[in-house]
Amino acid sequence: MHKNVSARPRSKGNTVWALIMSWLSSLLLTLLAFFLVLLTTICSPVFMKQQVARSGFSETAYTYLYDNFVSYGASSGFSADVMTSAISRDQITADMDSAVTRLYDGDTALDSRDSIQTATYDALLANLNARGVDVTSDVESAVAIVADACRLDYANYVAIPLASQLYTIIEKFDRIVPISVAAMALVCAASIFLMLRLAASPRFAVRCLTFAFTASAVLCSIGATALVPAMHLNNLNLNPASVKQLIITYVQNLFGRFGLFALVYGALAVILLALTFTAGSRTKRRQNT
């Protein structure tokens, strides 16, 4: 009479290795999240534009330019409305977006903003003519100097700080990060596959996978919440203040992107837990019937 022999469980050694691969997979998943964060932040002009908007960089630039233009007008006999007629918040925002686009295209030269000089020069001359002022060649030269001063201010304030240095970093990341994302994705897939193969049973395999996603979610949560405060960015001694605020906003939202991956990994872990619970409940019901 033959006895039914149940399938042998896998060796304890394999179980230990499955746990080790689960721990390793969690680290690899976190590294994958790290490279994806870099891909969607430093390598993305859209992200840069969002940080410029969120930091209030455009508004600060408008405030500085408005005050400077008004002061130029006060010293040369023009009203604030006339002096600032060539600038607006929307125009500064659009020009900053254009500066970001040019930066990611490799154009790091400072835009001369000749259009601002032309518009300011025309507005000042029109105001003088409207007031009946005799516009001599000396007056025209003085107006041209004021308009050029406005152009220089505009060009400097409506520009991405340290553009050349930033593009050097962006260029390197554009070459390395996409390859790293693809390679890390393959390594993660291989690690998870090996972990599932080493697991003693399907249920244990799911537990190992759940642990890997849970640990990755925890590590990503730490990256999103704990790293930026540890940097003490508010202690940076940078001028003007708008540049400091842009850097702080950029870094905060860069690391904050880890929160998205923490949610994704956490959701996968919850789904696996729910499936495990459901499968366990069905098994118990079958045993009781």
mmCIF file with all atom_site columns, C-alpha atoms in Angstrom, residues 136-281:
data_model
loop_
_atom_site.group_PDB
_atom_site.id
_atom_site.type_symbol
_atom_site.label_atom_id
_atom_site.label_alt_id
_atom_site.label_comp_id
_atom_site.label_asym_id
_atom_site.label_entity_id
_atom_site.label_seq_id
_atom_site.pdbx_PDB_ins_code
_atom_site.Cartn_x
_atom_site.Cartn_y
_atom_site.Cartn_z
_atom_site.occupancy
_atom_site.B_iso_or_equiv
_atom_site.pdbx_formal_charge
_atom_site.auth_seq_id
_atom_site.auth_comp_id
_atom_site.auth_asym_id
_atom_site.auth_atom_id
_atom_site.pdbx_PDB_model_num
ATOM 1   C CA . THR A 1 136 ? 17.623 116.784 -28.854 1.00 0.00 ? 136 THR A CA 1
ATOM 2   C CA . SER A 1 137 ? 20.450 114.401 -29.630 1.00 0.00 ? 137 SER A CA 1
ATOM 3   C CA . ASP A 1 138 ? 21.712 114.781 -26.042 1.00 0.00 ? 138 ASP A CA 1
ATOM 4   C CA . VAL A 1 139 ? 18.262 113.890 -24.712 1.00 0.00 ? 139 VAL A CA 1
ATOM 5   C CA . GLU A 1 140 ? 18.114 110.866 -27.013 1.00 0.00 ? 140 GLU A CA 1
ATOM 6   C CA . SER A 1 141 ? 21.526 109.733 -25.761 1.00 0.00 ? 141 SER A CA 1
ATOM 7   C CA . ALA A 1 142 ? 20.386 110.076 -22.149 1.00 0.00 ? 142 ALA A CA 1
ATOM 8   C CA . VAL A 1 143 ? 17.220 108.114 -22.886 1.00 0.00 ? 143 VAL A CA 1
ATOM 9   C CA . ALA A 1 144 ? 19.296 105.399 -24.588 1.00 0.00 ? 144 ALA A CA 1
ATOM 10  C CA . ILE A 1 145 ? 21.493 105.112 -21.483 1.00 0.00 ? 145 ILE A CA 1
ATOM 11  C CA . VAL A 1 146 ? 18.454 104.710 -19.230 1.00 0.00 ? 146 VAL A CA 1
ATOM 12  C CA . ALA A 1 147 ? 16.931 102.126 -21.587 1.00 0.00 ? 147 ALA A CA 1
ATOM 13  C CA . ASP A 1 148 ? 20.190 100.179 -21.697 1.00 0.00 ? 148 ASP A CA 1
ATOM 14  C CA . ALA A 1 149 ? 20.393 100.165 -17.893 1.00 0.00 ? 149 ALA A CA 1
ATOM 15  C CA . CYS A 1 150 ? 16.874 98.694  -17.820 1.00 0.00 ? 150 CYS A CA 1
ATOM 16  C CA . ARG A 1 151 ? 17.926 96.056  -20.343 1.00 0.00 ? 151 ARG A CA 1
ATOM 17  C CA . LEU A 1 152 ? 20.949 95.022  -18.313 1.00 0.00 ? 152 LEU A CA 1
ATOM 18  C CA . ASP A 1 153 ? 18.880 94.695  -15.140 1.00 0.00 ? 153 ASP A CA 1
ATOM 19  C CA . TYR A 1 154 ? 16.235 92.662  -16.924 1.00 0.00 ? 154 TYR A CA 1
ATOM 20  C CA . ALA A 1 155 ? 18.789 90.352  -18.524 1.00 0.00 ? 155 ALA A CA 1
ATOM 21  C CA . ASN A 1 156 ? 20.435 89.654  -15.161 1.00 0.00 ? 156 ASN A CA 1
ATOM 22  C CA . TYR A 1 157 ? 17.282 89.136  -13.110 1.00 0.00 ? 157 TYR A CA 1
ATOM 23  C CA . VAL A 1 158 ? 15.367 87.117  -15.722 1.00 0.00 ? 158 VAL A CA 1
ATOM 24  C CA . ALA A 1 159 ? 18.021 84.427  -16.080 1.00 0.00 ? 159 ALA A CA 1
ATOM 25  C CA . ILE A 1 160 ? 18.794 81.023  -14.578 1.00 0.00 ? 160 ILE A CA 1
ATOM 26  C CA . PRO A 1 161 ? 21.566 81.385  -11.983 1.00 0.00 ? 161 PRO A CA 1
ATOM 27  C CA . LEU A 1 162 ? 24.826 79.546  -12.700 1.00 0.00 ? 162 LEU A CA 1
ATOM 28  C CA . ALA A 1 163 ? 23.543 78.352  -16.069 1.00 0.00 ? 163 ALA A CA 1
ATOM 29  C CA . SER A 1 164 ? 26.903 77.034  -17.323 1.00 0.00 ? 164 SER A CA 1
ATOM 30  C CA . GLN A 1 165 ? 27.531 74.987  -14.177 1.00 0.00 ? 165 GLN A CA 1
ATOM 31  C CA . LEU A 1 166 ? 23.973 73.682  -14.169 1.00 0.00 ? 166 LEU A CA 1
ATOM 32  C CA . TYR A 1 167 ? 24.166 72.562  -17.785 1.00 0.00 ? 167 TYR A CA 1
ATOM 33  C CA . THR A 1 168 ? 27.377 70.644  -17.074 1.00 0.00 ? 168 THR A CA 1
ATOM 34  C CA . ILE A 1 169 ? 25.510 68.686  -14.403 1.00 0.00 ? 169 ILE A CA 1
ATOM 35  C CA . ILE A 1 170 ? 22.398 68.239  -16.545 1.00 0.00 ? 170 ILE A CA 1
ATOM 36  C CA . GLU A 1 171 ? 24.445 67.010  -19.510 1.00 0.00 ? 171 GLU A CA 1
ATOM 37  C CA . LYS A 1 172 ? 26.162 64.346  -17.390 1.00 0.00 ? 172 LYS A CA 1
ATOM 38  C CA . PHE A 1 173 ? 22.901 63.184  -15.858 1.00 0.00 ? 173 PHE A CA 1
ATOM 39  C CA . ASP A 1 174 ? 21.223 63.034  -19.275 1.00 0.00 ? 174 ASP A CA 1
ATOM 40  C CA . ARG A 1 175 ? 23.870 60.533  -20.362 1.00 0.00 ? 175 ARG A CA 1
ATOM 41  C CA . ILE A 1 176 ? 24.041 58.424  -17.207 1.00 0.00 ? 176 ILE A CA 1
ATOM 42  C CA . VAL A 1 177 ? 20.582 58.377  -15.664 1.00 0.00 ? 177 VAL A CA 1
ATOM 43  C CA . PRO A 1 178 ? 18.473 56.800  -18.480 1.00 0.00 ? 178 PRO A CA 1
ATOM 44  C CA . ILE A 1 179 ? 20.997 53.967  -18.803 1.00 0.00 ? 179 ILE A CA 1
ATOM 45  C CA . SER A 1 180 ? 21.030 53.543  -15.016 1.00 0.00 ? 180 SER A CA 1
ATOM 46  C CA . VAL A 1 181 ? 17.234 53.353  -14.899 1.00 0.00 ? 181 VAL A CA 1
ATOM 47  C CA . ALA A 1 182 ? 17.139 50.611  -17.544 1.00 0.00 ? 182 ALA A CA 1
ATOM 48  C CA . ALA A 1 183 ? 19.988 48.653  -15.927 1.00 0.00 ? 183 ALA A CA 1
ATOM 49  C CA . MET A 1 184 ? 18.519 48.939  -12.429 1.00 0.00 ? 184 MET A CA 1
ATOM 50  C CA . ALA A 1 185 ? 15.095 47.841  -13.673 1.00 0.00 ? 185 ALA A CA 1
ATOM 51  C CA . LEU A 1 186 ? 16.652 44.676  -15.136 1.00 0.00 ? 186 LEU A CA 1
ATOM 52  C CA . VAL A 1 187 ? 18.630 44.026  -11.951 1.00 0.00 ? 187 VAL A CA 1
ATOM 53  C CA . CYS A 1 188 ? 15.494 44.479  -9.827  1.00 0.00 ? 188 CYS A CA 1
ATOM 54  C CA . ALA A 1 189 ? 13.530 42.099  -12.030 1.00 0.00 ? 189 ALA A CA 1
ATOM 55  C CA . ALA A 1 190 ? 16.301 39.484  -11.854 1.00 0.00 ? 190 ALA A CA 1
ATOM 56  C CA . SER A 1 191 ? 16.591 39.865  -8.082  1.00 0.00 ? 191 SER A CA 1
ATOM 57  C CA . ILE A 1 192 ? 12.860 39.464  -7.528  1.00 0.00 ? 192 ILE A CA 1
ATOM 58  C CA . PHE A 1 193 ? 12.700 36.491  -9.887  1.00 0.00 ? 193 PHE A CA 1
ATOM 59  C CA . LEU A 1 194 ? 15.540 34.757  -8.026  1.00 0.00 ? 194 LEU A CA 1
ATOM 60  C CA . MET A 1 195 ? 13.909 35.521  -4.694  1.00 0.00 ? 195 MET A CA 1
ATOM 61  C CA . LEU A 1 196 ? 10.632 33.951  -5.813  1.00 0.00 ? 196 LEU A CA 1
ATOM 62  C CA . ARG A 1 197 ? 12.480 30.899  -7.116  1.00 0.00 ? 197 ARG A CA 1
ATOM 63  C CA . LEU A 1 198 ? 14.266 30.413  -3.795  1.00 0.00 ? 198 LEU A CA 1
ATOM 64  C CA . ALA A 1 199 ? 11.134 30.794  -1.683  1.00 0.00 ? 199 ALA A CA 1
ATOM 65  C CA . ALA A 1 200 ? 9.948  27.576  0.001   1.00 0.00 ? 200 ALA A CA 1
ATOM 66  C CA . SER A 1 201 ? 6.341  28.032  -1.094  1.00 0.00 ? 201 SER A CA 1
ATOM 67  C CA . PRO A 1 202 ? 4.145  30.446  -3.037  1.00 0.00 ? 202 PRO A CA 1
ATOM 68  C CA . ARG A 1 203 ? 2.872  31.911  0.237   1.00 0.00 ? 203 ARG A CA 1
ATOM 69  C CA . PHE A 1 204 ? 6.405  32.491  1.494   1.00 0.00 ? 204 PHE A CA 1
ATOM 70  C CA . ALA A 1 205 ? 7.326  34.008  -1.871  1.00 0.00 ? 205 ALA A CA 1
ATOM 71  C CA . VAL A 1 206 ? 4.504  36.522  -1.515  1.00 0.00 ? 206 VAL A CA 1
ATOM 72  C CA . ARG A 1 207 ? 5.669  37.330  2.010   1.00 0.00 ? 207 ARG A CA 1
ATOM 73  C CA . CYS A 1 208 ? 9.197  37.986  0.770   1.00 0.00 ? 208 CYS A CA 1
ATOM 74  C CA . LEU A 1 209 ? 7.893  40.189  -2.016  1.00 0.00 ? 209 LEU A CA 1
ATOM 75  C CA . THR A 1 210 ? 5.669  42.052  0.431   1.00 0.00 ? 210 THR A CA 1
ATOM 76  C CA . PHE A 1 211 ? 8.647  42.669  2.703   1.00 0.00 ? 211 PHE A CA 1
ATOM 77  C CA . ALA A 1 212 ? 10.697 43.965  -0.237  1.00 0.00 ? 212 ALA A CA 1
ATOM 78  C CA . PHE A 1 213 ? 8.022  46.484  -1.249  1.00 0.00 ? 213 PHE A CA 1
ATOM 79  C CA . THR A 1 214 ? 7.342  47.497  2.360   1.00 0.00 ? 214 THR A CA 1
ATOM 80  C CA . ALA A 1 215 ? 11.032 48.085  3.119   1.00 0.00 ? 215 ALA A CA 1
ATOM 81  C CA . SER A 1 216 ? 11.422 50.080  -0.099  1.00 0.00 ? 216 SER A CA 1
ATOM 82  C CA . ALA A 1 217 ? 8.389  52.190  0.808   1.00 0.00 ? 217 ALA A CA 1
ATOM 83  C CA . VAL A 1 218 ? 9.921  52.930  4.223   1.00 0.00 ? 218 VAL A CA 1
ATOM 84  C CA . LEU A 1 219 ? 13.292 53.871  2.709   1.00 0.00 ? 219 LEU A CA 1
ATOM 85  C CA . CYS A 1 220 ? 11.646 56.130  0.124   1.00 0.00 ? 220 CYS A CA 1
ATOM 86  C CA . SER A 1 221 ? 9.573  57.758  2.884   1.00 0.00 ? 221 SER A CA 1
ATOM 87  C CA . ILE A 1 222 ? 12.779 58.527  4.770   1.00 0.00 ? 222 ILE A CA 1
ATOM 88  C CA . GLY A 1 223 ? 14.239 60.044  1.616   1.00 0.00 ? 223 GLY A CA 1
ATOM 89  C CA . ALA A 1 224 ? 11.149 62.216  1.161   1.00 0.00 ? 224 ALA A CA 1
ATOM 90  C CA . THR A 1 225 ? 10.879 63.469  4.746   1.00 0.00 ? 225 THR A CA 1
ATOM 91  C CA . ALA A 1 226 ? 14.168 63.217  6.642   1.00 0.00 ? 226 ALA A CA 1
ATOM 92  C CA . LEU A 1 227 ? 16.992 64.083  4.253   1.00 0.00 ? 227 LEU A CA 1
ATOM 93  C CA . VAL A 1 228 ? 16.103 67.710  3.456   1.00 0.00 ? 228 VAL A CA 1
ATOM 94  C CA . PRO A 1 229 ? 15.817 68.834  7.116   1.00 0.00 ? 229 PRO A CA 1
ATOM 95  C CA . ALA A 1 230 ? 19.187 67.178  7.764   1.00 0.00 ? 230 ALA A CA 1
ATOM 96  C CA . MET A 1 231 ? 20.775 69.402  5.086   1.00 0.00 ? 231 MET A CA 1
ATOM 97  C CA . HIS A 1 232 ? 19.889 72.655  6.947   1.00 0.00 ? 232 HIS A CA 1
ATOM 98  C CA . LEU A 1 233 ? 19.362 74.485  3.659   1.00 0.00 ? 233 LEU A CA 1
ATOM 99  C CA . ASN A 1 234 ? 17.970 77.535  5.446   1.00 0.00 ? 234 ASN A CA 1
ATOM 100 C CA . ASN A 1 235 ? 21.466 78.168  6.784   1.00 0.00 ? 235 ASN A CA 1
ATOM 101 C CA . LEU A 1 236 ? 22.827 78.754  3.289   1.00 0.00 ? 236 LEU A CA 1
ATOM 102 C CA . ASN A 1 237 ? 24.379 82.186  2.887   1.00 0.00 ? 237 ASN A CA 1
ATOM 103 C CA . LEU A 1 238 ? 23.289 83.096  -0.633  1.00 0.00 ? 238 LEU A CA 1
ATOM 104 C CA . ASN A 1 239 ? 22.381 86.387  -2.265  1.00 0.00 ? 239 ASN A CA 1
ATOM 105 C CA . PRO A 1 240 ? 20.029 87.441  -3.651  1.00 0.00 ? 240 PRO A CA 1
ATOM 106 C CA . ALA A 1 241 ? 17.399 85.792  -1.468  1.00 0.00 ? 241 ALA A CA 1
ATOM 107 C CA . SER A 1 242 ? 15.439 84.702  -4.559  1.00 0.00 ? 242 SER A CA 1
ATOM 108 C CA . VAL A 1 243 ? 18.296 82.387  -5.604  1.00 0.00 ? 243 VAL A CA 1
ATOM 109 C CA . LYS A 1 244 ? 18.414 80.840  -2.143  1.00 0.00 ? 244 LYS A CA 1
ATOM 110 C CA . GLN A 1 245 ? 14.657 80.260  -2.179  1.00 0.00 ? 245 GLN A CA 1
ATOM 111 C CA . LEU A 1 246 ? 14.859 78.687  -5.645  1.00 0.00 ? 246 LEU A CA 1
ATOM 112 C CA . ILE A 1 247 ? 17.561 76.252  -4.501  1.00 0.00 ? 247 ILE A CA 1
ATOM 113 C CA . ILE A 1 248 ? 15.625 75.344  -1.336  1.00 0.00 ? 248 ILE A CA 1
ATOM 114 C CA . THR A 1 249 ? 12.394 74.793  -3.283  1.00 0.00 ? 249 THR A CA 1
ATOM 115 C CA . TYR A 1 250 ? 14.188 72.746  -5.936  1.00 0.00 ? 250 TYR A CA 1
ATOM 116 C CA . VAL A 1 251 ? 15.911 70.436  -3.434  1.00 0.00 ? 251 VAL A CA 1
ATOM 117 C CA . GLN A 1 252 ? 12.780 70.027  -1.303  1.00 0.00 ? 252 GLN A CA 1
ATOM 118 C CA . ASN A 1 253 ? 10.632 68.987  -4.245  1.00 0.00 ? 253 ASN A CA 1
ATOM 119 C CA . LEU A 1 254 ? 13.398 66.796  -5.680  1.00 0.00 ? 254 LEU A CA 1
ATOM 120 C CA . PHE A 1 255 ? 13.557 64.686  -2.531  1.00 0.00 ? 255 PHE A CA 1
ATOM 121 C CA . GLY A 1 256 ? 9.813  65.027  -2.109  1.00 0.00 ? 256 GLY A CA 1
ATOM 122 C CA . ARG A 1 257 ? 9.462  63.031  -5.325  1.00 0.00 ? 257 ARG A CA 1
ATOM 123 C CA . PHE A 1 258 ? 10.548 59.988  -3.284  1.00 0.00 ? 258 PHE A CA 1
ATOM 124 C CA . GLY A 1 259 ? 7.140  60.230  -1.623  1.00 0.00 ? 259 GLY A CA 1
ATOM 125 C CA . LEU A 1 260 ? 5.491  59.212  -4.897  1.00 0.00 ? 260 LEU A CA 1
ATOM 126 C CA . PHE A 1 261 ? 7.536  56.016  -5.044  1.00 0.00 ? 261 PHE A CA 1
ATOM 127 C CA . ALA A 1 262 ? 6.868  55.385  -1.366  1.00 0.00 ? 262 ALA A CA 1
ATOM 128 C CA . LEU A 1 263 ? 3.146  55.468  -2.182  1.00 0.00 ? 263 LEU A CA 1
ATOM 129 C CA . VAL A 1 264 ? 3.588  53.143  -5.174  1.00 0.00 ? 264 VAL A CA 1
ATOM 130 C CA . TYR A 1 265 ? 5.643  50.586  -3.251  1.00 0.00 ? 265 TYR A CA 1
ATOM 131 C CA . GLY A 1 266 ? 3.355  50.892  -0.241  1.00 0.00 ? 266 GLY A CA 1
ATOM 132 C CA . ALA A 1 267 ? 0.286  50.321  -2.403  1.00 0.00 ? 267 ALA A CA 1
ATOM 133 C CA . LEU A 1 268 ? 1.867  47.199  -3.926  1.00 0.00 ? 268 LEU A CA 1
ATOM 134 C CA . ALA A 1 269 ? 2.679  45.894  -0.441  1.00 0.00 ? 269 ALA A CA 1
ATOM 135 C CA . VAL A 1 270 ? -0.915 46.476  0.705   1.00 0.00 ? 270 VAL A CA 1
ATOM 136 C CA . ILE A 1 271 ? -2.270 44.699  -2.374  1.00 0.00 ? 271 ILE A CA 1
ATOM 137 C CA . LEU A 1 272 ? -0.028 41.697  -1.689  1.00 0.00 ? 272 LEU A CA 1
ATOM 138 C CA . LEU A 1 273 ? -1.095 41.644  1.956   1.00 0.00 ? 273 LEU A CA 1
ATOM 139 C CA . ALA A 1 274 ? -4.734 41.749  0.908   1.00 0.00 ? 274 ALA A CA 1
ATOM 140 C CA . LEU A 1 275 ? -4.206 38.885  -1.535  1.00 0.00 ? 275 LEU A CA 1
ATOM 141 C CA . THR A 1 276 ? -2.422 36.853  1.148   1.00 0.00 ? 276 THR A CA 1
ATOM 142 C CA . PHE A 1 277 ? -5.227 37.488  3.628   1.00 0.00 ? 277 PHE A CA 1
ATOM 143 C CA . THR A 1 278 ? -7.884 36.580  1.055   1.00 0.00 ? 278 THR A CA 1
ATOM 144 C CA . ALA A 1 279 ? -6.070 33.381  0.077   1.00 0.00 ? 279 ALA A CA 1
ATOM 145 C CA . GLY A 1 280 ? -5.643 32.427  3.745   1.00 0.00 ? 280 GLY A CA 1
ATOM 146 C CA . SER A 1 281 ? -9.347 32.989  4.438   1.00 0.00 ? 281 SER A CA 1
#
